[in-house]
Tab-separated table of C-alpha atoms and ligand atoms in Angstrom:
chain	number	residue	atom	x	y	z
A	1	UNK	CA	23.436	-10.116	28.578
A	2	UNK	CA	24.697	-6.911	26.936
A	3	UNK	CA	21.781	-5.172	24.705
A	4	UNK	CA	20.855	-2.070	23.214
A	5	UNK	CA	17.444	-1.123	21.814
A	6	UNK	CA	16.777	1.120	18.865
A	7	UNK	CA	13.007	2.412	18.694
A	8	UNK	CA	11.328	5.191	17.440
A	9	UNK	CA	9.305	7.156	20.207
A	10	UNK	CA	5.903	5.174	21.452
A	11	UNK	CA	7.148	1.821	20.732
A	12	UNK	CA	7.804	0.624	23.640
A	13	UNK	CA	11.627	1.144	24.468
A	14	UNK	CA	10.740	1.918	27.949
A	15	UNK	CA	8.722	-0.710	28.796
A	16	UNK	CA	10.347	-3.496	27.366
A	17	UNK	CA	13.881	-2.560	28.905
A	18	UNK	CA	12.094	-2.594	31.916
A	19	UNK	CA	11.265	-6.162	31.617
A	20	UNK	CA	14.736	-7.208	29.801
A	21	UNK	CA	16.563	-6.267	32.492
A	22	UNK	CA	14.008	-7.483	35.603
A	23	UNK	CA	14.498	-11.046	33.471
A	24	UNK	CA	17.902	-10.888	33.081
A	25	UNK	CA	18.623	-9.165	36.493
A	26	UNK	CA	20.821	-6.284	34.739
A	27	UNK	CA	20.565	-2.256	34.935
A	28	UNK	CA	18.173	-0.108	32.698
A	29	UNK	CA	19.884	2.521	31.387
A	30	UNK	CA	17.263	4.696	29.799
A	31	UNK	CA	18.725	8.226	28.915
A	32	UNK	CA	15.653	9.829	28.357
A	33	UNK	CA	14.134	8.489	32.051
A	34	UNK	CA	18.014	9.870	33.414
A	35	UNK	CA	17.558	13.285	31.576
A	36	UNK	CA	14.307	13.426	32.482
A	37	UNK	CA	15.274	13.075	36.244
A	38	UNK	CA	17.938	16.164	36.502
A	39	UNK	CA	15.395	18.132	34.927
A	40	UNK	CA	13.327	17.881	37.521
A	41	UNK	CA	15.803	18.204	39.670
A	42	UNK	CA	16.851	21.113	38.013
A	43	UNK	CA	20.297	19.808	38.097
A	44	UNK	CA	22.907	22.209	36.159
A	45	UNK	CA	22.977	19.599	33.263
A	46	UNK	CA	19.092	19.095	33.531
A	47	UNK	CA	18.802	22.965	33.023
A	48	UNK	CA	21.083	22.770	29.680
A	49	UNK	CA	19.291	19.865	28.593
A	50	UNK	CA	15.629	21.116	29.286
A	51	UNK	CA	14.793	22.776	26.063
A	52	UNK	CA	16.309	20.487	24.014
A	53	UNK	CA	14.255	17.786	25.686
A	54	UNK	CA	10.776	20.017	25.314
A	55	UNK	CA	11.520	20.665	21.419
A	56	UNK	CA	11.718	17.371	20.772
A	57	UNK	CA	15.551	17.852	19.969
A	58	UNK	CA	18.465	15.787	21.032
A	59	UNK	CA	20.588	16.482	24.088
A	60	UNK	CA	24.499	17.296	22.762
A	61	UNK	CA	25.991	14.055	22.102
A	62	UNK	CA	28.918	14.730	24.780
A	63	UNK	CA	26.363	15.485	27.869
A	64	UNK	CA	24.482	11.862	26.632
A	65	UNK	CA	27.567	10.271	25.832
A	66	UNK	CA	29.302	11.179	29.470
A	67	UNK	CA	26.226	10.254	31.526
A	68	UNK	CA	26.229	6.409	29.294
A	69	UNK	CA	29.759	5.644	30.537
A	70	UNK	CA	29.235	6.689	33.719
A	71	UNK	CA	26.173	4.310	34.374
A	72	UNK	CA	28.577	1.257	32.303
A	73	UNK	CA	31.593	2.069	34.439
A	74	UNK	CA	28.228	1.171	37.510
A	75	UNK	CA	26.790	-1.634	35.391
A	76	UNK	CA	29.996	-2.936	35.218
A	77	UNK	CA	30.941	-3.492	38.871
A	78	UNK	CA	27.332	-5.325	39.288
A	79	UNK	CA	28.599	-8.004	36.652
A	80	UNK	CA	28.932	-6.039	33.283
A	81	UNK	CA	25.548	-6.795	32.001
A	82	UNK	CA	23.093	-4.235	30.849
A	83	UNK	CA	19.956	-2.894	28.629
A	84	UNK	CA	20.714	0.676	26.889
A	85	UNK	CA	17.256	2.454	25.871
A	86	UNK	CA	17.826	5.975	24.490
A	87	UNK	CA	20.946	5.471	22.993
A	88	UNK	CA	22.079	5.255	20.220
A	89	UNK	CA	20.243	7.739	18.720
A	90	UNK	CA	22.692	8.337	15.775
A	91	UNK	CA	25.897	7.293	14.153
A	92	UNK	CA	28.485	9.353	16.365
A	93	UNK	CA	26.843	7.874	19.200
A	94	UNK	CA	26.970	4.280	17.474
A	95	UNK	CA	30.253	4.893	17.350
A	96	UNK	CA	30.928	5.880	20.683
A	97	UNK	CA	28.754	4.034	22.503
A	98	UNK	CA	30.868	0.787	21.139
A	99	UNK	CA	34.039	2.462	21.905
A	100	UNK	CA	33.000	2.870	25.330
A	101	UNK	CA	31.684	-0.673	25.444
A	102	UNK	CA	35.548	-1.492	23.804
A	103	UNK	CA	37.388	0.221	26.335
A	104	UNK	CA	35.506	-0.924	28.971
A	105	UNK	CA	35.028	-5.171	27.441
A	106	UNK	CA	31.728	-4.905	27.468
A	107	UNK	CA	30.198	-3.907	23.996
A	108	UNK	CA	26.852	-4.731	22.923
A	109	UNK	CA	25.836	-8.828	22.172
A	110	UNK	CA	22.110	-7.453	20.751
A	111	UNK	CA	21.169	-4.505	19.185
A	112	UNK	CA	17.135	-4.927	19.724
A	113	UNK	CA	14.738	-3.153	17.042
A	114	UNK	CA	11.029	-2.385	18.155
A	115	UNK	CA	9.591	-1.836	14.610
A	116	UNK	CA	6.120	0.131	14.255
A	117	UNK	CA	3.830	2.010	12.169
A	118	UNK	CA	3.605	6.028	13.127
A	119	UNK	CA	-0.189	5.766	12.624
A	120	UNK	CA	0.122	3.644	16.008
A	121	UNK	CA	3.198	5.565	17.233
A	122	UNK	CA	1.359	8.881	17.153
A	123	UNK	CA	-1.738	7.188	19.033
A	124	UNK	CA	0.340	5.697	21.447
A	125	UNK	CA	2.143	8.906	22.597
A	126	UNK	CA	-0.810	10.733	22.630
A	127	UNK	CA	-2.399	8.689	24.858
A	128	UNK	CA	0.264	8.606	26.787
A	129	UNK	CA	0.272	12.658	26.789
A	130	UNK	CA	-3.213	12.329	28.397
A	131	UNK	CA	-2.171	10.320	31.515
A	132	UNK	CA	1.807	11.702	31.858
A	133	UNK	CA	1.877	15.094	30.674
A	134	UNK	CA	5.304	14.515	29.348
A	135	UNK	CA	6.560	18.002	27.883
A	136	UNK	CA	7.050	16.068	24.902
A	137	UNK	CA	4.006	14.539	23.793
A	138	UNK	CA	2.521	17.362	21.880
A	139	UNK	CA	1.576	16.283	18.092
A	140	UNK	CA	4.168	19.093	16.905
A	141	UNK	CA	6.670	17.758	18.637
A	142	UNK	CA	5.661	14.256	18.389
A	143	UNK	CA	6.190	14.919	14.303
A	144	UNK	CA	9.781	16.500	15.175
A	145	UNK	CA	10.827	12.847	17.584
A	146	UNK	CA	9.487	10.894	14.488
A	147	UNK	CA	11.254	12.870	11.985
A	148	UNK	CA	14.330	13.014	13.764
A	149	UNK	CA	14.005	9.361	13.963
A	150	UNK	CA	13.929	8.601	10.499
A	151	UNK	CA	17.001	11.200	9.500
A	152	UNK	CA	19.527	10.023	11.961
A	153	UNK	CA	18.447	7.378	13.925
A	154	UNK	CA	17.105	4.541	11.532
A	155	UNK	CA	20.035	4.831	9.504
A	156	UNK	CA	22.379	2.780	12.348
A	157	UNK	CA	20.117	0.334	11.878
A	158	UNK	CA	22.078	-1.113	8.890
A	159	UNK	CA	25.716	-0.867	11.201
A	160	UNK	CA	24.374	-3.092	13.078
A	161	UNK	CA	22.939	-5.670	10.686
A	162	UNK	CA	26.834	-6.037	9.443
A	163	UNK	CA	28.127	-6.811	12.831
A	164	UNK	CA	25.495	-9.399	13.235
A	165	UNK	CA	24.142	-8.434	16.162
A	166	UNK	CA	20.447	-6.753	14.998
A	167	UNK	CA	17.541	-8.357	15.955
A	168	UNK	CA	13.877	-6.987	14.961
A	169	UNK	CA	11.127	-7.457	16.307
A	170	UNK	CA	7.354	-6.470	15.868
A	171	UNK	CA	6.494	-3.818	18.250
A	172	UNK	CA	2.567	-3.390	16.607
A	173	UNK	CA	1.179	-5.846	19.252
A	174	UNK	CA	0.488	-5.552	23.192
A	175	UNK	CA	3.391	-5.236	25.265
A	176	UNK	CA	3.026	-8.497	26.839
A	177	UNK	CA	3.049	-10.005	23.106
A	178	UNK	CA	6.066	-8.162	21.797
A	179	UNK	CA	7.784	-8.658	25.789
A	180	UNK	CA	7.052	-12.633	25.453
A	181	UNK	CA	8.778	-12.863	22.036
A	182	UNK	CA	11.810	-10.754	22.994
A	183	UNK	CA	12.443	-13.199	26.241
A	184	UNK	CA	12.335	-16.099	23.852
A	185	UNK	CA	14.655	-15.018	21.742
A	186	UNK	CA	17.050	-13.515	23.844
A	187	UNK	CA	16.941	-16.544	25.833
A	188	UNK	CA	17.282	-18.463	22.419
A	189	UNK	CA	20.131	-16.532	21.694
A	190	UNK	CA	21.680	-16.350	25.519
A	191	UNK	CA	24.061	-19.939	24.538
A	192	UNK	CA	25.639	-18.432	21.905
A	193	UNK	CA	26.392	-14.585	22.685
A	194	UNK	CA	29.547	-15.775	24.724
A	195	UNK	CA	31.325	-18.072	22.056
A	196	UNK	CA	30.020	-16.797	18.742
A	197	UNK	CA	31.282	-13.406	18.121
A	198	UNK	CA	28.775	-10.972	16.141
A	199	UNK	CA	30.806	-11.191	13.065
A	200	UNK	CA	29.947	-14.766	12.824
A	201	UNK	CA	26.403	-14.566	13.597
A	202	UNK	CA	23.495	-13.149	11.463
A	203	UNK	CA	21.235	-10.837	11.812
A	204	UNK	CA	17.956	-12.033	13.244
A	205	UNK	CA	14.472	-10.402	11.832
A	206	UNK	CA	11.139	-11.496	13.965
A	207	UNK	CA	8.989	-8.979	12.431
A	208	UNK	CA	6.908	-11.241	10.281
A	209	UNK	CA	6.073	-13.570	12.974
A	210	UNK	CA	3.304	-11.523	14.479
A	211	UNK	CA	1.180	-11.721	11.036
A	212	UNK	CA	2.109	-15.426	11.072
A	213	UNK	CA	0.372	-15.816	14.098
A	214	UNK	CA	-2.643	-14.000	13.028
A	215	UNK	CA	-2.016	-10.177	14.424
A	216	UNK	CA	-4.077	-7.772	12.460
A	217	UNK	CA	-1.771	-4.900	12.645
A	218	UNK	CA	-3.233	-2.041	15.083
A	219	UNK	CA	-4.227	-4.134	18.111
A	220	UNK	CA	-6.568	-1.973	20.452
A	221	UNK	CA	-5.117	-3.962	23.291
A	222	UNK	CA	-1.742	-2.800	22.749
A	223	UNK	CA	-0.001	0.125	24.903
A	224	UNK	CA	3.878	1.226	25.450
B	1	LIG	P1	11.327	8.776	23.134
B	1	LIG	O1	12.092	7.636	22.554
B	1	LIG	O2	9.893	8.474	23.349
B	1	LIG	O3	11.535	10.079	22.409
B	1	LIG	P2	13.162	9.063	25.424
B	1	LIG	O4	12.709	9.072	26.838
B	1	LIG	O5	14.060	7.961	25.000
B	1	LIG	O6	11.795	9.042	24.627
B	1	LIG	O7	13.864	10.455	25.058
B	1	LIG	C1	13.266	11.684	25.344
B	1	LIG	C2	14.169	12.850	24.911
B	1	LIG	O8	15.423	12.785	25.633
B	1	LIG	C3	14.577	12.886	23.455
B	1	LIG	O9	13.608	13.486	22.619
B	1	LIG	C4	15.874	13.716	23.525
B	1	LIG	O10	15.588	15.095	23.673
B	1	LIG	C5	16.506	13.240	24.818
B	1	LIG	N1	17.447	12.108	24.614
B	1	LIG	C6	17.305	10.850	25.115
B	1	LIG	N2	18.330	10.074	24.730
B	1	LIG	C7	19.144	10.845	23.965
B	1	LIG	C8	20.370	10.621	23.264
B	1	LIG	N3	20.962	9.422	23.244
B	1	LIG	N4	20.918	11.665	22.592
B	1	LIG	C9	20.342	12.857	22.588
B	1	LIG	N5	19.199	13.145	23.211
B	1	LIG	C10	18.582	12.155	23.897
């Protein structure tokens, strides 16, 4: 099982890679948790990343890009499956995140989209500022993750609907909601990703299901 996730901040990347790959016994690669890590080591690449990472600004694609390949070239001597969180997080990175996968036989089966509102976003990561004092979760730069999310990061979204390999999903629900739908349809899915390439498949969009089943939109319940 091969997936990426695309996400804006607060919807739940983190959380639901975590469980993807405990289900599917594969590696997390979360860049964020990984850049977050040699900051506070203080690391020589987590002091050149640190103020990009506190303004809400992305890391240079080439300091991203060569820590990604490093953890596939890993992921792929433990059996070549894995969940990507953090990356892409725009079109060069698209790009080069399925050469690597290329080069390497291993490129992406699922690109997974967490879809929510930033009315629940921004209460989300605020929340989440008052328990984990990320450097991150001000509301300025909360606005400037967002933003930056919209401009270049959404946009891939569509590259991945023409290789067939998006699925959506409805991210405006408790995690253990949203986590129990992605499992079901990965596992749905988990026949097929061998012997139907992505060209030949469509692209898969859940996000209505949660109002079919009655969710009201901004649960209290839910977290990241
Ligand atoms: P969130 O999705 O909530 O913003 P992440 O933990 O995924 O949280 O990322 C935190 C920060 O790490 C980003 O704002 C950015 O500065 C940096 N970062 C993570 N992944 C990338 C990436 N692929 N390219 C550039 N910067 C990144």
């Amino acid at each position: 099982m091969r997936i990426l996730m695309i996400a804006p901040p607060g919807a739940g990347k983190g959380t639901q890679g975590a469980l993807i790959a405990a289900h599917f016994n594969i590696p997390h690669i979360a860049t964020g948790e990984l850049l977050r890590d040699h900051v506070a080591r203080q690391t020589p690449l987590g002091r050149a990343v640190q103020e990009y990472l506190d303004r809400g600004e992305l890391v240079p694609d080439e300091i991203v890009l060569g820590m990604v390949r490093e953890a596939m070239i890993a992921a792929k001597a433990t059996g070549g499956g894995y969940v990507l969180d953090g990356i892409p997080r725009n079109m060069a990175q698209a790009r080069a995140a399925y050469e690597i996968g290329l080069e390497l036989g291993m490129t992406a089966d699922v690109a997974l989209h967490l879809q929510a509102d930033d009315a629940e976003l921004t209460r989300r990561l605020l929340a989440r500022a008052a328990l984990e004092h990320r450097s991150d979760d001000t509301p300025e730069v909360i606005a400037q993750r967002l933003a930056l999310y919209y401009d270049v990061t959404a946009p891939i979204l569509a590259w991945y609907s023409e290789r067939g390999i998006l699925v959506s999903v409805d991210a405006m629900r408790s995690a253990s909601e949203v986590g129990r739908e992605i499992l079901v349809a990965l596992e749905a899915m988990r026949p097929f990703l061998d012997h139907v390439p992505g060209q030949d498949r469509f692209p898969l969009d859940l996000t209505s299901l949660g109002e079919a089943f009655g969710a009201t939109g901004s649960p209290a319940s839910a977290s990241e």
